[in-house]
Amino acid sequence: MADTPDVNKVETEDDYIHVRFRDPDEYDEVRTPDWAENPAESVSENSEVRTGKVEGDDDWEVTSVLIKKSVGENKAEEQAKEIVEKIES
């Protein structure tokens, strides 16, 4: 089992707090997959998970989690970690 990645950056944008774990530029493709909705929503309502596909590999990794702005940055970071743990465990 992989360790949960460390939070790279936390930025508040328009409606979301963007909790970044990995640099999206390192990936061939970045998506917000439907299958990630359930684990994300089970932790934080209206959250979204972005995943990146590693070039030459079939693996997808969580690049970032978007949490509703109303949650606040500290709680958003905790919730994002919890979501990544659910997905990557």
mmCIF file with all atom_site columns, C-alpha atoms in Angstrom:
data_model
loop_
_atom_site.group_PDB
_atom_site.id
_atom_site.type_symbol
_atom_site.label_atom_id
_atom_site.label_alt_id
_atom_site.label_comp_id
_atom_site.label_asym_id
_atom_site.label_entity_id
_atom_site.label_seq_id
_atom_site.pdbx_PDB_ins_code
_atom_site.Cartn_x
_atom_site.Cartn_y
_atom_site.Cartn_z
_atom_site.occupancy
_atom_site.B_iso_or_equiv
_atom_site.pdbx_formal_charge
_atom_site.auth_seq_id
_atom_site.auth_comp_id
_atom_site.auth_asym_id
_atom_site.auth_atom_id
_atom_site.pdbx_PDB_model_num
ATOM 1  C CA . MET A 1 1  ? 0.000   0.000  0.000   1.00 0.00 ? 1  MET A CA 1
ATOM 2  C CA . ALA A 1 2  ? 1.371   3.395  -0.975  1.00 0.00 ? 2  ALA A CA 1
ATOM 3  C CA . ASP A 1 3  ? 1.755   6.112  1.598   1.00 0.00 ? 3  ASP A CA 1
ATOM 4  C CA . THR A 1 4  ? -0.656  8.980  1.312   1.00 0.00 ? 4  THR A CA 1
ATOM 5  C CA . PRO A 1 5  ? 1.165   11.728 -0.546  1.00 0.00 ? 5  PRO A CA 1
ATOM 6  C CA . ASP A 1 6  ? 1.989   14.925 1.286   1.00 0.00 ? 6  ASP A CA 1
ATOM 7  C CA . VAL A 1 7  ? 0.032   18.053 0.595   1.00 0.00 ? 7  VAL A CA 1
ATOM 8  C CA . ASN A 1 8  ? 2.038   20.089 -1.867  1.00 0.00 ? 8  ASN A CA 1
ATOM 9  C CA . LYS A 1 9  ? -0.013  23.296 -1.857  1.00 0.00 ? 9  LYS A CA 1
ATOM 10 C CA . VAL A 1 10 ? -3.343  24.638 -0.598  1.00 0.00 ? 10 VAL A CA 1
ATOM 11 C CA . GLU A 1 11 ? -4.958  27.436 -2.586  1.00 0.00 ? 11 GLU A CA 1
ATOM 12 C CA . THR A 1 12 ? -8.347  29.034 -2.160  1.00 0.00 ? 12 THR A CA 1
ATOM 13 C CA . GLU A 1 13 ? -10.008 29.718 -5.484  1.00 0.00 ? 13 GLU A CA 1
ATOM 14 C CA . ASP A 1 14 ? -13.516 30.948 -6.397  1.00 0.00 ? 14 ASP A CA 1
ATOM 15 C CA . ASP A 1 15 ? -15.750 28.295 -4.845  1.00 0.00 ? 15 ASP A CA 1
ATOM 16 C CA . TYR A 1 16 ? -13.200 25.682 -3.855  1.00 0.00 ? 16 TYR A CA 1
ATOM 17 C CA . ILE A 1 17 ? -10.096 25.135 -1.817  1.00 0.00 ? 17 ILE A CA 1
ATOM 18 C CA . HIS A 1 18 ? -7.651  23.338 -4.099  1.00 0.00 ? 18 HIS A CA 1
ATOM 19 C CA . VAL A 1 19 ? -5.548  20.867 -2.083  1.00 0.00 ? 19 VAL A CA 1
ATOM 20 C CA . ARG A 1 20 ? -2.728  19.776 -4.371  1.00 0.00 ? 20 ARG A CA 1
ATOM 21 C CA . PHE A 1 21 ? -0.773  16.566 -3.745  1.00 0.00 ? 21 PHE A CA 1
ATOM 22 C CA . ARG A 1 22 ? 1.163   16.138 -6.977  1.00 0.00 ? 22 ARG A CA 1
ATOM 23 C CA . ASP A 1 23 ? 2.159   18.433 -9.830  1.00 0.00 ? 23 ASP A CA 1
ATOM 24 C CA . PRO A 1 24 ? -0.376  18.048 -12.655 1.00 0.00 ? 24 PRO A CA 1
ATOM 25 C CA . ASP A 1 25 ? 2.372   18.905 -15.164 1.00 0.00 ? 25 ASP A CA 1
ATOM 26 C CA . GLU A 1 26 ? 3.968   15.517 -14.427 1.00 0.00 ? 26 GLU A CA 1
ATOM 27 C CA . TYR A 1 27 ? 1.043   13.701 -16.061 1.00 0.00 ? 27 TYR A CA 1
ATOM 28 C CA . ASP A 1 28 ? -0.018  12.914 -19.587 1.00 0.00 ? 28 ASP A CA 1
ATOM 29 C CA . GLU A 1 29 ? -3.649  13.487 -18.811 1.00 0.00 ? 29 GLU A CA 1
ATOM 30 C CA . VAL A 1 30 ? -5.613  14.872 -15.843 1.00 0.00 ? 30 VAL A CA 1
ATOM 31 C CA . ARG A 1 31 ? -9.274  14.006 -15.229 1.00 0.00 ? 31 ARG A CA 1
ATOM 32 C CA . THR A 1 32 ? -12.045 14.328 -12.678 1.00 0.00 ? 32 THR A CA 1
ATOM 33 C CA . PRO A 1 33 ? -13.263 10.704 -12.766 1.00 0.00 ? 33 PRO A CA 1
ATOM 34 C CA . ASP A 1 34 ? -16.835 9.716  -11.876 1.00 0.00 ? 34 ASP A CA 1
ATOM 35 C CA . TRP A 1 35 ? -15.670 6.735  -9.808  1.00 0.00 ? 35 TRP A CA 1
ATOM 36 C CA . ALA A 1 36 ? -13.911 9.090  -7.365  1.00 0.00 ? 36 ALA A CA 1
ATOM 37 C CA . GLU A 1 37 ? -17.157 10.893 -6.582  1.00 0.00 ? 37 GLU A CA 1
ATOM 38 C CA . ASN A 1 38 ? -18.384 8.398  -3.962  1.00 0.00 ? 38 ASN A CA 1
ATOM 39 C CA . PRO A 1 39 ? -15.254 8.328  -1.773  1.00 0.00 ? 39 PRO A CA 1
ATOM 40 C CA . ALA A 1 40 ? -14.941 12.105 -2.105  1.00 0.00 ? 40 ALA A CA 1
ATOM 41 C CA . GLU A 1 41 ? -18.596 12.831 -1.294  1.00 0.00 ? 41 GLU A CA 1
ATOM 42 C CA . SER A 1 42 ? -18.500 10.422 1.655   1.00 0.00 ? 42 SER A CA 1
ATOM 43 C CA . VAL A 1 43 ? -15.932 12.720 3.293   1.00 0.00 ? 43 VAL A CA 1
ATOM 44 C CA . SER A 1 44 ? -16.877 16.168 2.038   1.00 0.00 ? 44 SER A CA 1
ATOM 45 C CA . GLU A 1 45 ? -20.033 17.190 0.190   1.00 0.00 ? 45 GLU A CA 1
ATOM 46 C CA . ASN A 1 46 ? -19.522 18.590 -3.334  1.00 0.00 ? 46 ASN A CA 1
ATOM 47 C CA . SER A 1 47 ? -15.812 17.791 -3.325  1.00 0.00 ? 47 SER A CA 1
ATOM 48 C CA . GLU A 1 48 ? -14.004 16.707 -6.486  1.00 0.00 ? 48 GLU A CA 1
ATOM 49 C CA . VAL A 1 49 ? -10.962 14.556 -7.079  1.00 0.00 ? 49 VAL A CA 1
ATOM 50 C CA . ARG A 1 50 ? -8.571  15.122 -9.955  1.00 0.00 ? 50 ARG A CA 1
ATOM 51 C CA . THR A 1 51 ? -6.399  12.270 -11.090 1.00 0.00 ? 51 THR A CA 1
ATOM 52 C CA . GLY A 1 52 ? -3.409  12.167 -13.406 1.00 0.00 ? 52 GLY A CA 1
ATOM 53 C CA . LYS A 1 53 ? -2.288  9.358  -15.701 1.00 0.00 ? 53 LYS A CA 1
ATOM 54 C CA . VAL A 1 54 ? 1.393   8.571  -15.640 1.00 0.00 ? 54 VAL A CA 1
ATOM 55 C CA . GLU A 1 55 ? 2.919   8.558  -19.127 1.00 0.00 ? 55 GLU A CA 1
ATOM 56 C CA . GLY A 1 56 ? 3.549   5.033  -20.421 1.00 0.00 ? 56 GLY A CA 1
ATOM 57 C CA . ASP A 1 57 ? 1.689   3.543  -17.457 1.00 0.00 ? 57 ASP A CA 1
ATOM 58 C CA . ASP A 1 58 ? -1.890  2.510  -16.788 1.00 0.00 ? 58 ASP A CA 1
ATOM 59 C CA . ASP A 1 59 ? -1.835  3.944  -13.285 1.00 0.00 ? 59 ASP A CA 1
ATOM 60 C CA . TRP A 1 60 ? -3.809  6.981  -12.260 1.00 0.00 ? 60 TRP A CA 1
ATOM 61 C CA . GLU A 1 61 ? -2.809  8.946  -9.167  1.00 0.00 ? 61 GLU A CA 1
ATOM 62 C CA . VAL A 1 62 ? -4.675  11.625 -7.259  1.00 0.00 ? 62 VAL A CA 1
ATOM 63 C CA . THR A 1 63 ? -3.199  14.990 -8.199  1.00 0.00 ? 63 THR A CA 1
ATOM 64 C CA . SER A 1 64 ? -5.537  17.186 -6.185  1.00 0.00 ? 64 SER A CA 1
ATOM 65 C CA . VAL A 1 65 ? -8.803  17.413 -4.296  1.00 0.00 ? 65 VAL A CA 1
ATOM 66 C CA . LEU A 1 66 ? -11.192 20.342 -4.478  1.00 0.00 ? 66 LEU A CA 1
ATOM 67 C CA . ILE A 1 67 ? -13.164 21.011 -1.300  1.00 0.00 ? 67 ILE A CA 1
ATOM 68 C CA . LYS A 1 68 ? -15.967 23.574 -0.929  1.00 0.00 ? 68 LYS A CA 1
ATOM 69 C CA . LYS A 1 69 ? -14.545 26.926 0.157   1.00 0.00 ? 69 LYS A CA 1
ATOM 70 C CA . SER A 1 70 ? -16.926 27.160 3.140   1.00 0.00 ? 70 SER A CA 1
ATOM 71 C CA . VAL A 1 71 ? -15.051 24.317 4.878   1.00 0.00 ? 71 VAL A CA 1
ATOM 72 C CA . GLY A 1 72 ? -11.932 26.443 5.483   1.00 0.00 ? 72 GLY A CA 1
ATOM 73 C CA . GLU A 1 73 ? -8.320  25.650 4.524   1.00 0.00 ? 73 GLU A CA 1
ATOM 74 C CA . ASN A 1 74 ? -7.288  23.610 7.585   1.00 0.00 ? 74 ASN A CA 1
ATOM 75 C CA . LYS A 1 75 ? -10.320 21.342 7.497   1.00 0.00 ? 75 LYS A CA 1
ATOM 76 C CA . ALA A 1 76 ? -10.100 21.120 3.692   1.00 0.00 ? 76 ALA A CA 1
ATOM 77 C CA . GLU A 1 77 ? -6.550  19.799 3.981   1.00 0.00 ? 77 GLU A CA 1
ATOM 78 C CA . GLU A 1 78 ? -7.643  17.149 6.526   1.00 0.00 ? 78 GLU A CA 1
ATOM 79 C CA . GLN A 1 79 ? -10.613 16.108 4.406   1.00 0.00 ? 79 GLN A CA 1
ATOM 80 C CA . ALA A 1 80 ? -8.520  15.941 1.242   1.00 0.00 ? 80 ALA A CA 1
ATOM 81 C CA . LYS A 1 81 ? -6.020  13.620 2.972   1.00 0.00 ? 81 LYS A CA 1
ATOM 82 C CA . GLU A 1 82 ? -8.880  11.407 4.144   1.00 0.00 ? 82 GLU A CA 1
ATOM 83 C CA . ILE A 1 83 ? -10.298 11.221 0.598   1.00 0.00 ? 83 ILE A CA 1
ATOM 84 C CA . VAL A 1 84 ? -6.894  10.289 -0.860  1.00 0.00 ? 84 VAL A CA 1
ATOM 85 C CA . GLU A 1 85 ? -6.465  7.589  1.807   1.00 0.00 ? 85 GLU A CA 1
ATOM 86 C CA . LYS A 1 86 ? -9.830  6.073  0.852   1.00 0.00 ? 86 LYS A CA 1
ATOM 87 C CA . ILE A 1 87 ? -8.979  6.091  -2.847  1.00 0.00 ? 87 ILE A CA 1
ATOM 88 C CA . GLU A 1 88 ? -5.369  4.928  -2.690  1.00 0.00 ? 88 GLU A CA 1
ATOM 89 C CA . SER A 1 89 ? -5.687  2.305  0.047   1.00 0.00 ? 89 SER A CA 1
#
